[in-house]
Structure formats: C-alpha cells, structure tokens
Amino acid sequence: MSDNKGTILDWFKVRRESVIMKGVRDHAQKIGDTVSELNRALAALCDSDKERALDAIKRLIYSEKEADMLEEMISEELSKGDMEPKEREDLLHLTQNMDNVADWAKEAGMNLQLVIEANVSVPLSMWRKYAEMTKELDFATKQLRNCVDSLGVNNDAVINYGRSVSISEHKLDEMYFSTKKEIFFAALDPRAIYLMRDLLHGIENSSDSCKDSADIIHILVISQIHKAR
C-alpha cells in the first residue's frame, strides 16, 4: 500500500481539503438544504401561505438538483482517486445512500406541490403534524452533516451524532403512524388522501435513508477502530 492509501478514516484525516472531501461535505449541506426547504414549505401552510410554500418547494427542487450534481462529481472523482477499491466502494455506497435523503424529500415536495395546485382542503391540524415531522427530519439531516464533518477528526463525535440520527428516526416512526391514523379517519377529499399518503411516505423514506447513512458511517468507524487495535 502506498503512503496515500489507507482506511476511509485515515484518508479523511489526511485529505480533508481534497476535492472529494469538500464534495462530500457540500453534498451533506445540500441534502440538509433540501430537507430544510421542505420544512419551510409545510410551516408556510400552517400559516395558510401557499405562495411562500410554493417558493420553498422551488428552492427544494433546486437544492436537490445541486445535491445530484455533487453526487455525480464525487463518483467521478472517486473513480480516478487513490483510495483502495473496498474503501472507494464504501464511500460510494455512503454517498448514494445520503443522496436518497434528498431524493425522497423532493418526492415529498412534489406531492405537496400537487396538493396545493389541486386546491384540496387539508385540516390545519394535519399540516401541523407534517410540519413537526419535517422539523424532526431537518434536525436529523443536520446531525448527519455533523457526522460527516467529524469523520477523521473525532470518532466519538461521529458515533454520538449517528446515535442522534437514530433517535430522530424512532421519533419519526411514531409520528408516521400517528399521522397515518389521522389521514385514515379524516373526512378528506379522495385526492387529498392519495397525495397526503404519498407525502407521508416521502418523509418516512427520507428519514430511513438518513438513518441508513448514519448506520453506514457507524459501521465504518467501529470496524476500522477494531482493525487498528
């Protein structure tokens, strides 16, 4: 193995300013921006402000597109980098999983846009539940970003941020079933039921992808700590 090769943690320690490392951090930021805009859109609907919600959805779509471009750039750079094949594969797997967080948030945003455009009536109590869910998802993606930023710097911080993501995912699971129950028993327009259910799935899948990404990082850190002993 050359001096430039090693584990992902070693690589992150010595290459924190590399194109790939910056790309991974920027990618995590854009994923966070995408989810934040989803939360802003739902918070706007709690204020019955559809125009503000639609503006937030436009920014959400833009952020998700930027996240996609960064993911492509990272994949391309990794293909010509000096990382060992197994480490490269792990980092690609992590980046693709993180991108799913933004993909599902965009899916939720597109369904939200349809709800607004169809002008179907949704109770304020239900908008508040969705806003609370995306607020928790926004928190989880910020913890995931902290997790990425701590790679190669502080293993304990990586593990703690990862645990925080898992706790948020459990909270979101409970919110998911509570909101699903409200949809089931509400006297909603059939179009609203269909779209609100898909919106709910988008948020849930985004949360699952966030936890999966934190789990991948956790496994990488723990396995490489044991390898070093």
Coordinates of N, CA, C and O in Angstrom, one line a residue, residues 22-203:
K22 N -14.3 17.9 0.2 CA -15.1 19.1 0.1 C -16.5 18.7 -0.6 O -17.5 19.2 -0.1
G23 N -16.4 17.9 -1.6 CA -17.6 17.5 -2.3 C -18.6 16.7 -1.3 O -19.8 17.0 -1.3
V24 N -18.0 15.8 -0.5 CA -18.9 15.1 0.4 C -19.5 16.0 1.5 O -20.7 15.9 1.8
R25 N -18.7 17.0 2.0 CA -19.3 18.0 2.9 C -20.4 18.8 2.3 O -21.4 19.1 2.8
D26 N -20.1 19.3 1.0 CA -21.0 20.2 0.3 C -22.3 19.4 0.0 O -23.4 19.9 0.0
H27 N -22.1 18.1 -0.3 CA -23.3 17.2 -0.6 C -24.2 17.1 0.6 O -25.4 17.2 0.5
A28 N -23.5 16.9 1.8 CA -24.3 16.8 3.0 C -25.1 18.1 3.3 O -26.2 18.1 3.8
Q29 N -24.4 19.2 3.0 CA -25.0 20.5 3.2 C -26.3 20.7 2.2 O -27.3 21.1 2.7
K30 N -26.1 20.3 1.0 CA -27.2 20.5 0.0 C -28.4 19.5 0.4 O -29.6 19.9 0.2
I31 N -28.1 18.4 0.9 CA -29.2 17.5 1.4 C -29.9 18.1 2.5 O -31.1 18.1 2.6
G32 N -29.2 18.7 3.4 CA -29.8 19.5 4.5 C -30.6 20.6 4.1 O -31.7 20.8 4.5
D33 N -30.1 21.4 3.0 CA -30.9 22.5 2.5 C -32.2 22.0 1.9 O -33.3 22.7 2.0
T34 N -32.2 20.9 1.2 CA -33.4 20.3 0.6 C -34.4 20.0 1.6 O -35.6 20.4 1.5
V35 N -34.0 19.3 2.7 CA -35.0 19.0 3.8 C -35.5 20.2 4.5 O -36.7 20.4 4.8
S36 N -34.6 21.2 4.7 CA -35.0 22.5 5.4 C -36.1 23.2 4.6 O -37.0 23.7 5.2
E37 N -36.0 23.2 3.2 CA -37.0 23.8 2.4 C -38.3 23.1 2.5 O -39.4 23.7 2.4
L38 N -38.3 21.8 2.6 CA -39.5 21.0 2.8 C -40.2 21.4 4.1 O -41.4 21.6 4.1
N39 N -39.4 21.6 5.1 CA -40.0 22.0 6.4 C -40.5 23.4 6.3 O -41.6 23.7 6.8
R40 N -39.8 24.3 5.6 CA -40.3 25.7 5.4 C -41.6 25.7 4.6 O -42.5 26.5 5.0
A41 N -41.8 24.9 3.6 CA -43.0 24.8 2.8 C -44.2 24.4 3.7 O -45.2 25.0 3.7
L42 N -43.9 23.4 4.6 CA -45.0 22.9 5.5 C -45.3 23.9 6.6 O -46.5 24.1 6.9
A43 N -44.3 24.6 7.1 CA -44.5 25.7 8.1 C -45.4 26.8 7.4 O -46.2 27.4 8.1
A44 N -45.1 27.1 6.2 CA -45.9 28.2 5.5 C -47.4 27.8 5.4 O -48.2 28.6 5.5
L45 N -47.6 26.5 5.1 CA -49.0 26.0 5.0 C -49.7 26.1 6.4 O -51.0 26.2 6.4
C46 N -49.0 26.0 7.4 CA -49.6 26.1 8.8 C -50.0 27.6 9.0 O -50.9 27.8 9.8
D47 N -49.4 28.5 8.2 CA -49.8 29.9 8.2 C -50.8 30.2 7.0 O -51.0 31.4 6.7
S48 N -51.2 29.2 6.4 CA -52.1 29.3 5.2 C -51.5 30.2 4.1 O -52.2 30.9 3.4
D49 N -50.2 30.1 4.0 CA -49.5 30.9 3.0 C -49.0 30.0 1.8 O -47.8 29.5 1.9
K50 N -49.8 29.8 0.8 CA -49.5 28.9 -0.3 C -48.3 29.4 -1.1 O -47.5 28.7 -1.6
E51 N -48.3 30.8 -1.3 CA -47.2 31.3 -2.2 C -45.8 31.1 -1.6 O -44.9 30.7 -2.2
R52 N -45.8 31.3 -0.3 CA -44.5 31.1 0.4 C -44.1 29.6 0.4 O -42.9 29.2 0.2
A53 N -45.1 28.7 0.5 CA -44.9 27.3 0.4 C -44.3 26.9 -1.0 O -43.4 26.1 -1.1
L54 N -45.0 27.4 -2.1 CA -44.5 27.1 -3.4 C -43.1 27.6 -3.7 O -42.3 27.0 -4.4
D55 N -42.8 28.8 -3.1 CA -41.4 29.3 -3.3 C -40.4 28.4 -2.6 O -39.3 28.1 -3.1
A56 N -40.8 27.9 -1.4 CA -39.9 26.9 -0.7 C -39.7 25.6 -1.5 O -38.6 25.1 -1.6
I57 N -40.8 25.2 -2.2 CA -40.7 24.0 -3.0 C -39.7 24.2 -4.2 O -39.0 23.3 -4.6
K58 N -39.8 25.4 -4.8 CA -38.9 25.7 -5.9 C -37.4 25.6 -5.4 O -36.6 25.0 -6.1
R59 N -37.1 26.2 -4.2 CA -35.8 26.1 -3.7 C -35.4 24.7 -3.4 O -34.2 24.3 -3.5
L60 N -36.4 23.9 -2.9 CA -36.1 22.5 -2.5 C -35.7 21.7 -3.8 O -34.7 21.0 -3.8
I61 N -36.4 21.9 -4.9 CA -36.0 21.2 -6.2 C -34.6 21.7 -6.6 O -33.9 20.8 -7.1
Y62 N -34.3 22.9 -6.5 CA -33.0 23.4 -6.9 C -31.9 22.8 -6.0 O -30.9 22.4 -6.6
S63 N -32.1 22.7 -4.7 CA -31.1 22.2 -3.8 C -30.9 20.7 -4.1 O -29.8 20.2 -4.1
E64 N -32.0 20.0 -4.4 CA -31.9 18.5 -4.7 C -31.1 18.3 -6.0 O -30.3 17.4 -6.1
K65 N -31.3 19.2 -7.0 CA -30.6 19.1 -8.2 C -29.1 19.3 -8.0 O -28.2 18.6 -8.5
E66 N -28.8 20.3 -7.1 CA -27.4 20.6 -6.8 C -26.7 19.4 -6.1 O -25.6 19.0 -6.3
A67 N -27.5 18.7 -5.2 CA -27.0 17.5 -4.5 C -26.7 16.4 -5.5 O -25.7 15.7 -5.4
D68 N -27.6 16.3 -6.5 CA -27.4 15.2 -7.5 C -26.1 15.5 -8.3 O -25.3 14.6 -8.5
M69 N -25.8 16.8 -8.6 CA -24.6 17.1 -9.4 C -23.4 16.8 -8.5 O -22.4 16.3 -9.0
L70 N -23.5 17.1 -7.2 CA -22.3 16.8 -6.4 C -22.1 15.3 -6.2 O -20.9 14.9 -6.2
E71 N -23.2 14.5 -6.2 CA -23.0 13.1 -6.1 C -22.3 12.6 -7.3 O -21.4 11.7 -7.2
E72 N -22.7 13.1 -8.5 CA -22.0 12.7 -9.7 C -20.6 13.0 -9.7 O -19.7 12.3 -10.2
M73 N -20.3 14.3 -9.2 CA -18.9 14.7 -9.2 C -18.0 13.8 -8.3 O -16.9 13.4 -8.6
I74 N -18.6 13.5 -7.1 CA -17.9 12.6 -6.1 C -17.6 11.3 -6.8 O -16.5 10.7 -6.7
S75 N -18.6 10.7 -7.4 CA -18.5 9.4 -8.0 C -17.4 9.4 -9.1 O -16.5 8.5 -9.2
E76 N -17.3 10.5 -9.9 CA -16.3 10.6 -10.9 C -14.9 10.8 -10.3 O -14.0 10.1 -10.8
E77 N -14.8 11.6 -9.3 CA -13.5 11.8 -8.7 C -13.0 10.6 -8.0 O -11.8 10.3 -8.0
L78 N -13.9 9.8 -7.4 CA -13.5 8.6 -6.7 C -13.0 7.6 -7.7 O -12.1 6.8 -7.4
S79 N -13.5 7.6 -8.9 CA -13.1 6.6 -9.9 C -11.7 6.8 -10.3 O -11.0 5.9 -10.8
K80 N -11.1 8.0 -10.1 CA -9.8 8.3 -10.5 C -8.9 8.6 -9.3 O -7.8 9.1 -9.4
G81 N -9.4 8.3 -8.1 CA -8.7 8.6 -6.9 C -7.7 7.5 -6.5 O -7.5 6.5 -7.2
D82 N -7.0 7.7 -5.4 CA -6.0 6.8 -4.9 C -6.5 5.9 -3.8 O -5.7 5.3 -3.0
M83 N -7.8 5.8 -3.6 CA -8.3 5.1 -2.5 C -8.4 3.6 -2.8 O -8.6 3.2 -4.0
E84 N -8.2 2.7 -1.8 CA -8.3 1.3 -2.1 C -9.7 1.0 -2.5 O -10.7 1.6 -2.1
P85 N -9.9 -0.1 -3.4 CA -11.2 -0.4 -4.0 C -12.3 -0.6 -3.0 O -13.4 -0.1 -3.1
K86 N -12.0 -1.3 -1.8 CA -13.0 -1.5 -0.8 C -13.5 -0.2 -0.2 O -14.6 0.0 0.0
E87 N -12.5 0.7 0.1 CA -12.8 2.0 0.7 C -13.6 2.8 -0.2 O -14.5 3.5 0.1
R88 N -13.2 2.8 -1.5 CA -13.9 3.5 -2.5 C -15.4 3.1 -2.6 O -16.3 3.9 -2.7
E89 N -15.5 1.8 -2.6 CA -16.9 1.2 -2.7 C -17.7 1.7 -1.5 O -18.9 2.0 -1.6
D90 N -17.1 1.6 -0.3 CA -17.9 2.1 0.9 C -18.3 3.5 0.8 O -19.4 3.9 1.2
L91 N -17.4 4.4 0.3 CA -17.7 5.8 0.3 C -18.7 6.1 -0.8 O -19.6 6.9 -0.6
L92 N -18.7 5.3 -1.9 CA -19.7 5.5 -2.9 C -21.1 5.1 -2.4 O -22.1 5.7 -2.6
H93 N -21.1 4.0 -1.7 CA -22.3 3.5 -1.1 C -22.9 4.5 -0.1 O -24.1 4.8 -0.1
L94 N -22.0 5.1 0.7 CA -22.5 6.1 1.6 C -23.0 7.3 0.9 O -24.1 7.8 1.2
T95 N -22.3 7.8 -0.1 CA -22.8 9.0 -0.9 C -24.1 8.7 -1.6 O -25.0 9.6 -1.5
Q96 N -24.3 7.6 -2.1 CA -25.5 7.2 -2.8 C -26.7 7.2 -1.8 O -27.8 7.6 -2.1
N97 N -26.4 6.6 -0.6 CA -27.4 6.5 0.4 C -27.8 7.9 0.9 O -29.0 8.1 1.1
M98 N -26.8 8.7 1.1 CA -27.1 10.1 1.5 C -28.0 10.8 0.5 O -28.9 11.6 0.8
D99 N -27.7 10.6 -0.8 CA -28.5 11.3 -1.8 C -29.9 10.9 -1.8 O -30.8 11.7 -2.2
N100 N -30.2 9.6 -1.3 CA -31.6 9.2 -1.2 C -32.4 10.1 -0.2 O -33.6 10.2 -0.4
V101 N -31.7 10.7 0.8 CA -32.4 11.6 1.7 C -33.0 12.7 0.9 O -34.2 13.1 1.1
A102 N -32.2 13.3 0.0 CA -32.7 14.4 -0.8 C -33.7 14.0 -1.8 O -34.7 14.7 -2.0
D103 N -33.5 12.8 -2.4 CA -34.4 12.3 -3.4 C -35.8 12.1 -2.9 O -36.8 12.5 -3.5
W104 N -35.9 11.5 -1.7 CA -37.2 11.3 -1.1 C -37.9 12.6 -0.6 O -39.1 12.8 -0.6
A105 N -37.0 13.6 -0.1 CA -37.5 14.9 0.3 C -38.1 15.6 -0.9 O -39.2 16.2 -0.8
K106 N -37.5 15.4 -2.1 CA -38.0 16.0 -3.3 C -39.3 15.4 -3.7 O -40.3 16.1 -4.1
E107 N -39.4 14.1 -3.5 CA -40.6 13.3 -3.8 C -41.8 13.9 -3.0 O -42.9 14.1 -3.4
A108 N -41.5 14.1 -1.7 CA -42.5 14.6 -0.8 C -42.9 16.1 -1.2 O -44.0 16.4 -1.2
G109 N -41.9 16.8 -1.6 CA -42.1 18.2 -2.1 C -43.0 18.3 -3.3 O -43.9 19.1 -3.4
M110 N -42.8 17.3 -4.2 CA -43.6 17.3 -5.5 C -45.0 17.0 -5.1 O -46.0 17.5 -5.7
N111 N -45.2 16.0 -4.2 CA -46.6 15.7 -3.8 C -47.3 16.9 -3.1 O -48.5 17.1 -3.3
L112 N -46.5 17.6 -2.3 CA -47.0 18.8 -1.6 C -47.4 19.8 -2.6 O -48.5 20.4 -2.5
Q113 N -46.6 20.0 -3.7 CA -47.0 20.9 -4.7 C -48.3 20.6 -5.4 O -49.2 21.4 -5.7
L114 N -48.5 19.3 -5.6 CA -49.8 18.8 -6.2 C -51.0 19.1 -5.3 O -52.0 19.5 -5.8
V115 N -50.8 18.9 -4.0 CA -51.9 19.2 -3.0 C -52.3 20.7 -3.2 O -53.5 21.0 -3.2
I116 N -51.2 21.6 -3.2 CA -51.5 23.0 -3.3 C -52.2 23.3 -4.6 O -53.2 24.1 -4.7
E117 N -51.7 22.8 -5.7 CA -52.2 23.1 -7.1 C -53.6 22.5 -7.2 O -54.5 23.1 -7.9
A118 N -53.9 21.4 -6.6 CA -55.3 20.8 -6.7 C -56.3 21.5 -5.8 O -57.5 21.3 -6.0
N119 N -55.7 22.4 -5.0 CA -56.5 23.2 -4.1 C -57.5 22.4 -3.2 O -58.7 22.7 -3.1
V120 N -57.0 21.2 -2.8 CA -57.8 20.4 -1.9 C -57.7 20.8 -0.5 O -56.7 21.3 -0.1
S121 N -58.8 20.6 0.3 CA -58.8 21.1 1.6 C -58.1 20.1 2.6 O -58.4 18.9 2.5
V122 N -57.2 20.6 3.4 CA -56.5 19.8 4.4 C -56.6 20.5 5.7 O -56.3 21.7 5.8
P123 N -57.0 19.8 6.8 CA -57.1 20.4 8.1 C -55.8 21.0 8.6 O -54.7 20.4 8.4
L124 N -55.9 22.1 9.3 CA -54.7 22.7 9.8 C -53.9 21.8 10.8 O -52.7 21.7 10.8
S125 N -54.7 21.0 11.5 CA -54.1 20.0 12.5 C -53.2 19.1 11.7 O -52.1 18.6 12.3
M126 N -53.6 18.7 10.5 CA -52.8 17.8 9.7 C -51.5 18.4 9.2 O -50.4 17.8 9.2
W127 N -51.6 19.7 8.7 CA -50.4 20.4 8.3 C -49.4 20.5 9.5 O -48.2 20.4 9.3
R128 N -50.0 20.8 10.7 CA -49.1 20.9 11.8 C -48.3 19.6 12.1 O -47.1 19.6 12.5
K129 N -49.0 18.5 11.9 CA -48.3 17.2 12.1 C -47.2 17.0 11.1 O -46.1 16.6 11.4
Y130 N -47.4 17.3 9.9 CA -46.4 17.2 8.8 C -45.3 18.2 9.1 O -44.1 17.8 8.9
A131 N -45.6 19.4 9.5 CA -44.5 20.4 9.8 C -43.7 19.9 11.0 O -42.4 20.0 11.0
E132 N -44.3 19.2 12.0 CA -43.5 18.7 13.1 C -42.6 17.5 12.6 O -41.4 17.4 13.1
M133 N -43.1 16.7 11.7 CA -42.3 15.6 11.2 C -41.1 16.1 10.4 O -39.9 15.7 10.6
T134 N -41.3 17.1 9.6 CA -40.2 17.6 8.8 C -39.2 18.4 9.6 O -38.0 18.5 9.3
K135 N -39.7 19.0 10.7 CA -38.8 19.7 11.6 C -37.8 18.7 12.3 O -36.6 18.9 12.4
E136 N -38.4 17.5 12.6 CA -37.5 16.5 13.2 C -36.5 15.9 12.1 O -35.4 15.6 12.4
L137 N -37.1 15.8 10.9 CA -36.2 15.3 9.8 C -35.1 16.3 9.5 O -33.9 15.9 9.2
D138 N -35.4 17.6 9.6 CA -34.4 18.6 9.4 C -33.3 18.5 10.4 O -32.1 18.6 10.1
F139 N -33.7 18.3 11.7 CA -32.8 18.1 12.8 C -31.8 16.9 12.5 O -30.6 16.9 12.6
A140 N -32.5 15.8 12.0 CA -31.7 14.5 11.7 C -30.7 14.8 10.6 O -29.5 14.3 10.7
T141 N -31.0 15.5 9.6 CA -30.1 15.7 8.5 C -29.0 16.6 8.9 O -27.8 16.5 8.5
K142 N -29.2 17.5 9.9 CA -28.2 18.4 10.4 C -27.2 17.5 11.2 O -26.0 17.7 11.2
Q143 N -27.7 16.5 12.0 CA -26.9 15.6 12.7 C -26.0 14.8 11.8 O -24.9 14.5 12.1
L144 N -26.6 14.3 10.7 CA -25.9 13.6 9.7 C -24.8 14.4 9.1 O -23.6 13.9 8.9
R145 N -25.0 15.7 8.8 CA -24.0 16.5 8.3 C -22.8 16.7 9.3 O -21.6 16.6 9.0
N146 N -23.2 16.8 10.6 CA -22.2 16.9 11.7 C -21.3 15.6 11.7 O -20.1 15.6 12.0
C147 N -22.0 14.5 11.5 CA -21.4 13.2 11.5 C -20.3 13.1 10.4 O -19.2 12.7 10.6
V148 N -20.7 13.6 9.2 CA -19.8 13.6 8.1 C -18.6 14.6 8.4 O -17.4 14.2 8.1
D149 N -18.9 15.7 8.9 CA -17.9 16.7 9.2 C -16.9 16.2 10.2 O -15.7 16.6 10.3
S150 N -17.3 15.3 11.1 CA -16.4 14.8 12.2 C -15.6 13.6 11.7 O -14.7 13.1 12.5
L151 N -15.9 13.0 10.5 CA -15.1 11.9 10.0 C -13.6 12.2 10.0 O -13.3 13.3 9.4
G152 N -12.8 11.4 10.5 CA -11.4 11.6 10.5 C -10.9 12.7 11.5 O -9.7 12.9 11.6
V153 N -11.8 13.2 12.3 CA -11.5 14.3 13.3 C -11.7 13.8 14.7 O -10.8 13.9 15.6
N154 N -12.9 13.3 14.9 CA -13.3 12.9 16.2 C -14.3 11.7 16.2 O -15.5 11.9 15.9
N155 N -13.8 10.5 16.4 CA -14.6 9.3 16.3 C -15.8 9.3 17.3 O -16.9 8.8 16.9
D156 N -15.6 9.8 18.5 CA -16.7 9.8 19.5 C -17.8 10.7 19.0 O -19.0 10.4 19.2
A157 N -17.4 11.8 18.4 CA -18.5 12.8 17.9 C -19.2 12.1 16.8 O -20.5 12.2 16.7
V158 N -18.5 11.4 15.9 CA -19.2 10.7 14.8 C -20.3 9.7 15.3 O -21.4 9.7 14.9
I159 N -19.9 8.9 16.3 CA -20.8 8.0 16.9 C -22.0 8.6 17.6 O -23.1 8.2 17.5
N160 N -21.7 9.7 18.3 CA -22.8 10.4 19.0 C -23.8 11.1 18.1 O -25.0 11.0 18.3
Y161 N -23.2 11.7 17.0 CA -24.2 12.3 16.0 C -25.0 11.2 15.4 O -26.2 11.4 15.1
G162 N -24.4 10.1 15.1 CA -25.1 9.0 14.5 C -26.2 8.5 15.4 O -27.3 8.2 14.9
R163 N -25.9 8.4 16.7 CA -27.0 8.0 17.6 C -28.2 9.0 17.6 O -29.3 8.6 17.7
S164 N -27.8 10.2 17.5 CA -28.8 11.3 17.5 C -29.8 11.1 16.3 O -31.0 11.3 16.3
V165 N -29.2 10.7 15.1 CA -30.0 10.4 13.9 C -30.9 9.3 14.2 O -32.1 9.3 13.8
S166 N -30.4 8.2 14.8 CA -31.3 7.0 15.1 C -32.4 7.4 16.0 O -33.6 6.9 15.8
I167 N -32.2 8.2 17.0 CA -33.2 8.7 17.9 C -34.3 9.4 17.2 O -35.5 9.2 17.3
S168 N -33.9 10.3 16.3 CA -34.8 11.1 15.5 C -35.7 10.1 14.6 O -36.9 10.4 14.4
E169 N -35.0 9.1 14.0 CA -35.7 8.2 13.2 C -36.8 7.5 13.9 O -37.9 7.2 13.4
H170 N -36.5 7.1 15.2 CA -37.5 6.4 16.0 C -38.7 7.4 16.3 O -39.9 7.0 16.3
K171 N -38.4 8.6 16.6 CA -39.5 9.6 16.8 C -40.3 9.8 15.6 O -41.6 9.9 15.7
L172 N -39.7 9.8 14.4 CA -40.4 10.0 13.2 C -41.3 8.8 12.9 O -42.4 8.9 12.3
D173 N -40.8 7.6 13.3 CA -41.7 6.4 13.1 C -43.0 6.5 13.9 O -44.1 6.2 13.3
E174 N -42.9 7.0 15.1 CA -44.1 7.2 15.9 C -45.0 8.3 15.3 O -46.2 8.1 15.2
M175 N -44.4 9.4 14.8 CA -45.2 10.4 14.2 C -45.8 9.9 12.9 O -47.0 10.3 12.6
Y176 N -45.1 9.0 12.2 CA -45.6 8.5 10.9 C -47.0 7.8 11.2 O -48.0 8.0 10.5
F177 N -47.0 6.9 12.2 CA -48.2 6.1 12.4 C -49.3 7.0 12.9 O -50.5 6.8 12.6
S178 N -49.0 8.0 13.8 CA -50.0 8.9 14.3 C -50.6 9.7 13.1 O -51.8 9.9 13.1
T179 N -49.8 10.2 12.2 CA -50.3 10.9 11.1 C -51.1 10.1 10.1 O -52.1 10.5 9.6
K180 N -50.6 8.8 9.9 CA -51.3 7.9 9.0 C -52.7 7.6 9.6 O -53.7 7.6 8.8
K181 N -52.8 7.5 10.9 CA -54.1 7.3 11.6 C -55.0 8.5 11.3 O -56.2 8.3 11.0
E182 N -54.5 9.7 11.4 CA -55.3 10.9 11.2 C -55.8 11.0 9.8 O -57.0 11.3 9.5
I183 N -55.0 10.6 8.8 CA -55.4 10.5 7.4 C -56.6 9.5 7.3 O -57.6 9.8 6.6
F184 N -56.4 8.4 7.9 CA -57.4 7.3 7.7 C -58.7 7.7 8.2 O -59.8 7.3 7.7
F185 N -58.8 8.4 9.4 CA -60.1 8.7 10.0 C -60.6 10.1 9.6 O -61.7 10.5 10.0
A186 N -59.8 10.9 8.8 CA -60.3 12.2 8.4 C -61.3 12.2 7.2 O -61.2 11.3 6.4
A187 N -62.2 13.1 7.2 CA -63.1 13.2 6.1 C -62.5 14.1 5.0 O -62.8 15.3 4.9
L188 N -61.6 13.4 4.3 CA -60.8 14.2 3.3 C -61.3 13.9 1.8 O -61.8 12.8 1.6
D189 N -61.0 14.8 0.9 CA -61.2 14.6 -0.5 C -60.3 13.4 -0.9 O -59.2 13.3 -0.4
P190 N -60.8 12.4 -1.7 CA -60.0 11.3 -2.0 C -58.7 11.7 -2.7 O -57.7 11.0 -2.5
R191 N -58.6 12.8 -3.4 CA -57.4 13.3 -4.0 C -56.4 13.6 -2.9 O -55.2 13.4 -2.9
A192 N -56.9 14.3 -1.8 CA -56.1 14.7 -0.7 C -55.5 13.4 0.0 O -54.3 13.4 0.4
I193 N -56.4 12.4 0.2 CA -55.9 11.2 0.9 C -54.7 10.6 0.1 O -53.7 10.2 0.7
Y194 N -54.9 10.5 -1.2 CA -53.9 9.9 -2.0 C -52.6 10.6 -1.9 O -51.5 10.1 -1.7
L195 N -52.7 12.0 -2.1 CA -51.4 12.8 -2.1 C -50.8 12.9 -0.7 O -49.6 12.9 -0.6
M196 N -51.6 13.0 0.3 CA -51.1 13.2 1.7 C -50.4 11.9 2.1 O -49.4 11.9 2.9
R197 N -50.9 10.7 1.7 CA -50.3 9.5 2.0 C -48.9 9.4 1.3 O -47.9 9.0 1.9
D198 N -48.9 9.8 0.0 CA -47.6 9.8 -0.7 C -46.6 10.7 -0.1 O -45.4 10.5 0.0
L199 N -47.1 11.9 0.3 CA -46.2 12.9 1.0 C -45.7 12.3 2.3 O -44.5 12.4 2.6
L200 N -46.5 11.6 3.0 CA -46.1 10.9 4.3 C -45.0 9.9 4.0 O -44.0 9.8 4.7
H201 N -45.2 9.1 2.9 CA -44.2 8.1 2.6 C -42.8 8.7 2.2 O -41.8 8.2 2.5
G202 N -42.9 9.8 1.5 CA -41.7 10.5 1.1 C -40.9 10.9 2.3 O -39.7 10.8 2.4
I203 N -41.6 11.5 3.3 CA -40.9 11.9 4.6 C -40.3 10.7 5.3 O -39.2 10.8 5.8

